[in-house]
GROMACS .gro file of C-alpha atoms in nm:
model
  274
    1MET     CA    1   1.577  -2.043   1.903
    2ALA     CA    2   1.415  -1.724   2.018
    3ASP     CA    3   1.346  -1.728   2.389
    4PRO     CA    4   1.072  -1.741   2.504
    5GLN     CA    5   0.879  -1.749   2.174
    6VAL     CA    6   0.868  -2.119   2.109
    7GLN     CA    7   0.573  -2.287   1.957
    8ILE     CA    8   0.543  -2.490   2.211
    9GLY     CA    9   4.776   1.289   1.777
   10SER     CA   10   4.842   1.621   1.674
   11GLY     CA   11   5.201   1.761   1.586
   12SER     CA   12   5.396   2.041   1.772
   13ASN     CA   13   5.481   2.390   1.638
   14PRO     CA   14   5.801   2.397   1.429
   15VAL     CA   15   6.106   2.568   1.580
   16ASN     CA   16   6.345   2.784   1.380
   17GLU     CA   17   6.683   2.611   1.395
   18ASP     CA   18   6.859   2.954   1.429
   19ASP     CA   19   6.669   3.036   1.748
   20VAL     CA   20   6.785   2.939   2.096
   21GLU     CA   21   6.590   2.971   2.415
   22MET     CA   22   6.767   3.175   2.686
   23GLN     CA   23   6.707   3.048   3.036
   24GLY     CA   24   6.752   3.292   3.328
   25GLY     CA   25   6.761   3.619   3.131
   26ASP     CA   26   7.078   3.833   3.181
   27ASP     CA   27   7.208   3.654   3.490
   28GLY     CA   28   7.436   3.425   3.295
   29GLY     CA   29   7.209   3.119   3.295
   30GLU     CA   30   7.309   2.838   3.062
   31VAL     CA   31   7.184   2.822   2.710
   32VAL     CA   32   6.975   2.516   2.613
   33GLU     CA   33   7.034   2.421   2.254
   34VAL     CA   34   6.737   2.313   2.050
   35ALA     CA   35   6.775   2.028   1.805
   36GLU     CA   36   6.624   2.029   1.458
   37THR     CA   37   6.336   1.818   1.577
   38GLY     CA   38   6.235   2.077   1.833
   39ALA     CA   39   6.352   1.870   2.132
   40ALA     CA   40   6.614   1.991   2.373
   41ALA     CA   41   6.964   1.847   2.324
   42GLY     CA   42   7.001   1.508   2.490
   43GLU     CA   43   6.629   1.433   2.485
   44VAL     CA   44   6.483   1.156   2.267
   45PRO     CA   45   6.209   1.301   2.046
   46ASP     CA   46   5.869   1.133   2.060
   47GLN     CA   47   5.808   0.892   1.774
   48GLU     CA   48   5.489   0.982   1.595
   49GLU     CA   49   5.286   0.676   1.494
   50LYS     CA   50   5.227   0.654   1.124
   51PRO     CA   51   4.856   0.628   1.047
   52THR     CA   52   4.744   0.297   0.904
   53GLU     CA   53   4.705   0.326   0.531
   54ARG     CA   54   4.341   0.285   0.433
   55VAL     CA   55   4.266   0.027   0.170
   56THR     CA   56   3.988   0.151  -0.055
   57PHE     CA   57   3.719  -0.087  -0.172
   58ILE     CA   58   3.827  -0.043  -0.531
   59GLU     CA   59   4.165  -0.190  -0.439
   60TYR     CA   60   3.987  -0.507  -0.330
   61LEU     CA   61   3.803  -0.517  -0.660
   62LYS     CA   62   4.127  -0.476  -0.856
   63SER     CA   63   4.272  -0.791  -0.700
   64PRO     CA   64   4.275  -1.122  -0.894
   65MET     CA   65   3.971  -1.347  -0.895
   66VAL     CA   66   3.981  -1.678  -0.710
   67GLU     CA   67   3.766  -1.977  -0.804
   68LEU     CA   68   3.592  -2.161  -0.520
   69LEU     CA   69   3.465  -2.505  -0.613
   70ILE     CA   70   3.196  -2.587  -0.355
   71GLY     CA   71   3.055  -2.936  -0.298
   72SER     CA   72   3.107  -3.249  -0.502
   73GLY     CA   73   2.943  -3.454  -0.775
   74ASP     CA   74   2.638  -3.317  -0.953
   75SER     CA   75   2.585  -3.052  -0.686
   76GLN     CA   76   2.932  -2.902  -0.728
   77THR     CA   77   2.914  -2.525  -0.783
   78LEU     CA   78   3.178  -2.274  -0.891
   79LEU     CA   79   3.186  -1.937  -0.713
   80MET     CA   80   3.420  -1.645  -0.773
   81ALA     CA   81   3.562  -1.394  -0.530
   82HIS     CA   82   3.835  -1.130  -0.518
   83LYS     CA   83   4.159  -1.250  -0.363
   84ALA     CA   84   4.214  -0.941  -0.148
   85LEU     CA   85   3.878  -0.996   0.021
   86LEU     CA   86   3.918  -1.372   0.060
   87THR     CA   87   4.249  -1.329   0.239
   88LYS     CA   88   4.071  -1.150   0.521
   89SER     CA   89   4.008  -1.509   0.629
   90PRO     CA   90   4.325  -1.668   0.773
   91PHE     CA   91   4.210  -1.999   0.625
   92PHE     CA   92   4.206  -1.864   0.269
   93SER     CA   93   4.515  -1.651   0.327
   94GLU     CA   94   4.712  -1.961   0.417
   95LYS     CA   95   4.565  -2.163   0.131
   96LEU     CA   96   4.649  -1.902  -0.132
   97ALA     CA   97   4.997  -1.838   0.009
   98SER     CA   98   5.088  -2.206  -0.024
   99THR     CA   99   4.998  -2.243  -0.392
  100SER     CA  100   5.016  -2.058  -0.721
  101SER     CA  101   4.674  -2.191  -0.819
  102THR     CA  102   4.374  -1.959  -0.811
  103ARG     CA  103   4.127  -2.247  -0.760
  104ILE     CA  104   4.034  -2.386  -0.419
  105GLU     CA  105   3.823  -2.699  -0.382
  106LEU     CA  106   3.588  -2.712  -0.082
  107ALA     CA  107   3.409  -3.043  -0.127
  108ASP     CA  108   3.269  -3.063   0.227
  109ASP     CA  109   3.140  -2.710   0.267
  110ASP     CA  110   2.776  -2.601   0.240
  111LEU     CA  111   2.696  -2.386  -0.063
  112ASP     CA  112   2.443  -2.162   0.112
  113ALA     CA  113   2.677  -2.104   0.407
  114MET     CA  114   2.964  -2.015   0.171
  115SER     CA  115   2.733  -1.777  -0.013
  116CYS     CA  116   2.650  -1.607   0.319
  117PHE     CA  117   3.022  -1.582   0.396
  118LEU     CA  118   3.094  -1.412   0.062
  119GLU     CA  119   2.799  -1.176   0.106
  120TYR     CA  120   2.941  -1.086   0.448
  121LEU     CA  121   3.288  -1.022   0.299
  122TYR     CA  122   3.151  -0.777   0.043
  123THR     CA  123   2.880  -0.605   0.250
  124GLY     CA  124   2.947  -0.672   0.620
  125GLU     CA  125   2.616  -0.861   0.659
  126TYR     CA  126   2.426  -1.154   0.514
  127PHE     CA  127   2.057  -1.217   0.452
  128PRO     CA  128   1.837  -1.195   0.648
  129HIS     CA  129   1.987  -0.883   0.801
  130LYS     CA  130   1.945  -0.782   1.164
  131LEU     CA  131   1.714  -0.482   1.198
  132PRO     CA  132   1.766  -0.191   1.441
  133ASN     CA  133   1.481  -0.323   1.660
  134GLY     CA  134   1.672  -0.645   1.720
  135SER     CA  135   1.469  -0.868   1.489
  136LEU     CA  136   1.550  -1.021   1.151
  137GLU     CA  137   1.416  -0.878   0.830
  138PRO     CA  138   1.130  -1.083   0.685
  139ASP     CA  139   1.215  -1.363   0.445
  140PRO     CA  140   0.918  -1.432   0.213
  141SER     CA  141   1.060  -1.773   0.124
  142THR     CA  142   1.036  -1.909   0.479
  143PRO     CA  143   0.745  -1.942   0.726
  144LYS     CA  144   0.726  -1.711   1.026
  145ILE     CA  145   0.771  -2.010   1.253
  146ASP     CA  146   1.053  -2.250   1.176
  147ASP     CA  147   0.885  -2.589   1.209
  148SER     CA  148   1.157  -2.798   1.044
  149GLY     CA  149   1.485  -2.640   1.154
  150VAL     CA  150   1.573  -2.495   0.813
  151GLN     CA  151   1.617  -2.140   0.943
  152LEU     CA  152   1.808  -2.246   1.254
  153LEU     CA  153   2.037  -2.469   1.049
  154LYS     CA  154   2.110  -2.190   0.799
  155HIS     CA  155   2.274  -1.979   1.069
  156ALA     CA  156   2.428  -2.281   1.245
  157ARG     CA  157   2.607  -2.375   0.922
  158VAL     CA  158   2.735  -2.019   0.884
  159TYR     CA  159   2.857  -2.043   1.244
  160THR     CA  160   3.059  -2.362   1.187
  161LEU     CA  161   3.194  -2.230   0.855
  162ALA     CA  162   3.305  -1.908   1.028
  163GLU     CA  163   3.483  -2.122   1.287
  164LYS     CA  164   3.668  -2.308   1.010
  165LEU     CA  165   3.759  -1.987   0.827
  166ALA     CA  166   3.868  -1.813   1.150
  167MET     CA  167   3.617  -1.529   1.114
  168PRO     CA  168   3.513  -1.448   1.474
  169ALA     CA  169   3.290  -1.149   1.385
  170LEU     CA  170   3.088  -1.357   1.139
  171LYS     CA  171   3.070  -1.637   1.394
  172SER     CA  172   2.927  -1.398   1.652
  173LEU     CA  173   2.680  -1.249   1.402
  174SER     CA  174   2.543  -1.588   1.294
  175HIS     CA  175   2.508  -1.702   1.655
  176SER     CA  176   2.311  -1.391   1.744
  177LYS     CA  177   2.070  -1.459   1.455
  178ILE     CA  178   2.002  -1.812   1.580
  179HIS     CA  179   1.842  -1.666   1.892
  180LEU     CA  180   1.607  -1.450   1.686
  181ILE     CA  181   1.437  -1.748   1.520
  182THR     CA  182   1.092  -1.852   1.643
  183SER     CA  183   1.080  -2.230   1.621
  184THR     CA  184   0.904  -2.553   1.720
  185ALA     CA  185   1.033  -2.845   1.926
  186ILE     CA  186   1.099  -3.050   1.611
  187ALA     CA  187   1.309  -2.765   1.468
  188GLU     CA  188   1.502  -2.733   1.792
  189ILE     CA  189   1.588  -3.104   1.793
  190ALA     CA  190   1.719  -3.078   1.435
  191TYR     CA  191   1.928  -2.779   1.541
  192ALA     CA  192   2.060  -2.955   1.854
  193ARG     CA  193   2.157  -3.259   1.647
  194TYR     CA  194   2.358  -3.039   1.409
  195VAL     CA  195   2.529  -2.853   1.693
  196TYR     CA  196   2.638  -3.170   1.874
  197SER     CA  197   2.760  -3.335   1.554
  198HIS     CA  198   2.949  -3.037   1.408
  199THR     CA  199   3.102  -2.854   1.704
  200SER     CA  200   3.368  -2.946   1.959
  201ARG     CA  201   3.291  -3.032   2.319
  202SER     CA  202   3.473  -2.716   2.429
  203ASP     CA  203   3.250  -2.485   2.223
  204LEU     CA  204   3.027  -2.371   2.508
  205THR     CA  205   2.922  -2.060   2.316
  206ILE     CA  206   2.679  -2.261   2.104
  207ARG     CA  207   2.636  -2.580   2.310
  208LYS     CA  208   2.548  -2.426   2.645
  209PRO     CA  209   2.237  -2.240   2.519
  210VAL     CA  210   2.115  -2.563   2.356
  211ALA     CA  211   2.150  -2.758   2.682
  212SER     CA  212   1.989  -2.472   2.873
  213PHE     CA  213   1.695  -2.459   2.631
  214TRP     CA  214   1.620  -2.830   2.668
  215GLY     CA  215   1.699  -2.833   3.039
  216GLN     CA  216   1.424  -2.578   3.099
  217ARG     CA  217   1.166  -2.725   2.862
  218SER     CA  218   1.236  -3.095   2.804
  219HIS     CA  219   0.965  -3.205   3.050
  220VAL     CA  220   0.712  -3.045   2.814
  221LEU     CA  221   0.871  -3.035   2.469
  222ARG     CA  222   0.988  -3.397   2.463
  223HIS     CA  223   0.624  -3.502   2.414
  224GLU     CA  224   0.609  -3.292   2.097
  225THR     CA  225   0.920  -3.437   1.933
  226GLU     CA  226   0.767  -3.774   1.838
  227GLY     CA  227   1.053  -3.966   1.999
  228SER     CA  228   1.326  -3.746   1.852
  229PHE     CA  229   1.432  -3.621   2.196
  230ARG     CA  230   1.496  -3.977   2.315
  231ASP     CA  231   1.683  -4.059   1.994
  232MET     CA  232   1.891  -3.744   2.035
  233CYS     CA  233   1.989  -3.842   2.391
  234LEU     CA  234   2.089  -4.192   2.281
  235ALA     CA  235   2.282  -4.073   1.975
  236PHE     CA  236   2.462  -3.792   2.158
  237PRO     CA  237   2.534  -3.883   2.524
  238GLU     CA  238   2.710  -3.546   2.565
  239PHE     CA  239   2.381  -3.374   2.491
  240ALA     CA  240   2.198  -3.589   2.749
  241PHE     CA  241   2.470  -3.520   3.007
  242ASP     CA  242   2.468  -3.144   2.941
  243VAL     CA  243   2.088  -3.126   2.975
  244LEU     CA  244   2.094  -3.336   3.295
  245SER     CA  245   2.375  -3.122   3.438
  246PHE     CA  246   2.171  -2.809   3.372
  247VAL     CA  247   1.866  -2.958   3.547
  248LEU     CA  248   2.069  -3.074   3.850
  249ASP     CA  249   2.258  -2.744   3.877
  250ALA     CA  250   1.931  -2.553   3.867
  251GLU     CA  251   1.781  -2.777   4.137
  252GLU     CA  252   2.090  -2.735   4.353
  253LYS     CA  253   2.065  -2.357   4.326
  254ARG     CA  254   1.697  -2.368   4.422
  255ALA     CA  255   1.781  -2.583   4.723
  256GLN     CA  256   2.052  -2.340   4.829
  257ARG     CA  257   1.807  -2.051   4.811
  258ARG     CA  258   1.565  -2.250   5.027
  259GLY     CA  259   1.845  -2.320   5.273
  260ASP     CA  260   1.804  -2.699   5.260
  261ASP     CA  261   2.034  -2.879   5.501
  262GLU     CA  262   2.080  -3.176   5.271
  263VAL     CA  263   2.255  -2.979   4.992
  264GLY     CA  264   2.599  -3.121   4.931
  265LYS     CA  265   2.553  -3.436   5.138
  266SER     CA  266   2.612  -3.767   4.964
  267ALA     CA  267   2.472  -4.011   5.224
  268ARG     CA  268   2.106  -4.105   5.204
  269LYS     CA  269   1.878  -4.371   5.347
  270ARG     CA  270   1.781  -4.666   5.134
  271ALA     CA  271   1.486  -4.889   5.181
  272ARG     CA  272   1.593  -5.228   5.318
  273GLY     CA  273   1.428  -5.555   5.232
  274ALA     CA  274   1.240  -5.730   5.511
   0.00000   0.00000   0.00000
């Protein structure tokens, strides 16, 4: 969905508890006693924050292994992961806290997306990685131009899995990769269909860019989708409404810039029959 490339604290010095500080020299000024903490009597000493104890990576690797049974039927696959890493996800933390079993069945989850999640847990990234220049590293197994939606859907599935597992950083990372994919109109329709069938209406983070994309290009790209754009609009009225809203909002803004007098008025003349 790359735009516009579409084919189409430090401590204080210690104080000796036998010392007192004399105020006023020899003129009889009062003596201020110093407590053991170094604070004057009557004052509440500052509480030093204890530094957060760092968990080393080896501690994660020492934790018990958890079995993840992904999918169902003949395609069911068993994956293994360390418990201490899995519990970084609130979803898995809650699951493991509510049972003594070390096996979790995830019949409805995508194997490739779960693999990307585990790779992210262990390394902080998942393939293909984002490069310093803002692009994705080459993947020899996929074409440079996504003409079927496979590459877009890979990251979209990671996005929805991250939403389920309550992993906002992974969700943000996968969403950013979606916009680095160069794709065709057919691929974009497949991606839009997934988004509108697997995300909530309130998820504007992923839905709004989809509506914006088609709102700007539907007058051209719909001819390249072999009827898929029409089918998408009929199957997902929310998609059709979001695209139409984008088009109308854009037209309203253009009219406001032109200073049209008719902006905002609801009355209009209709042709009358003779």
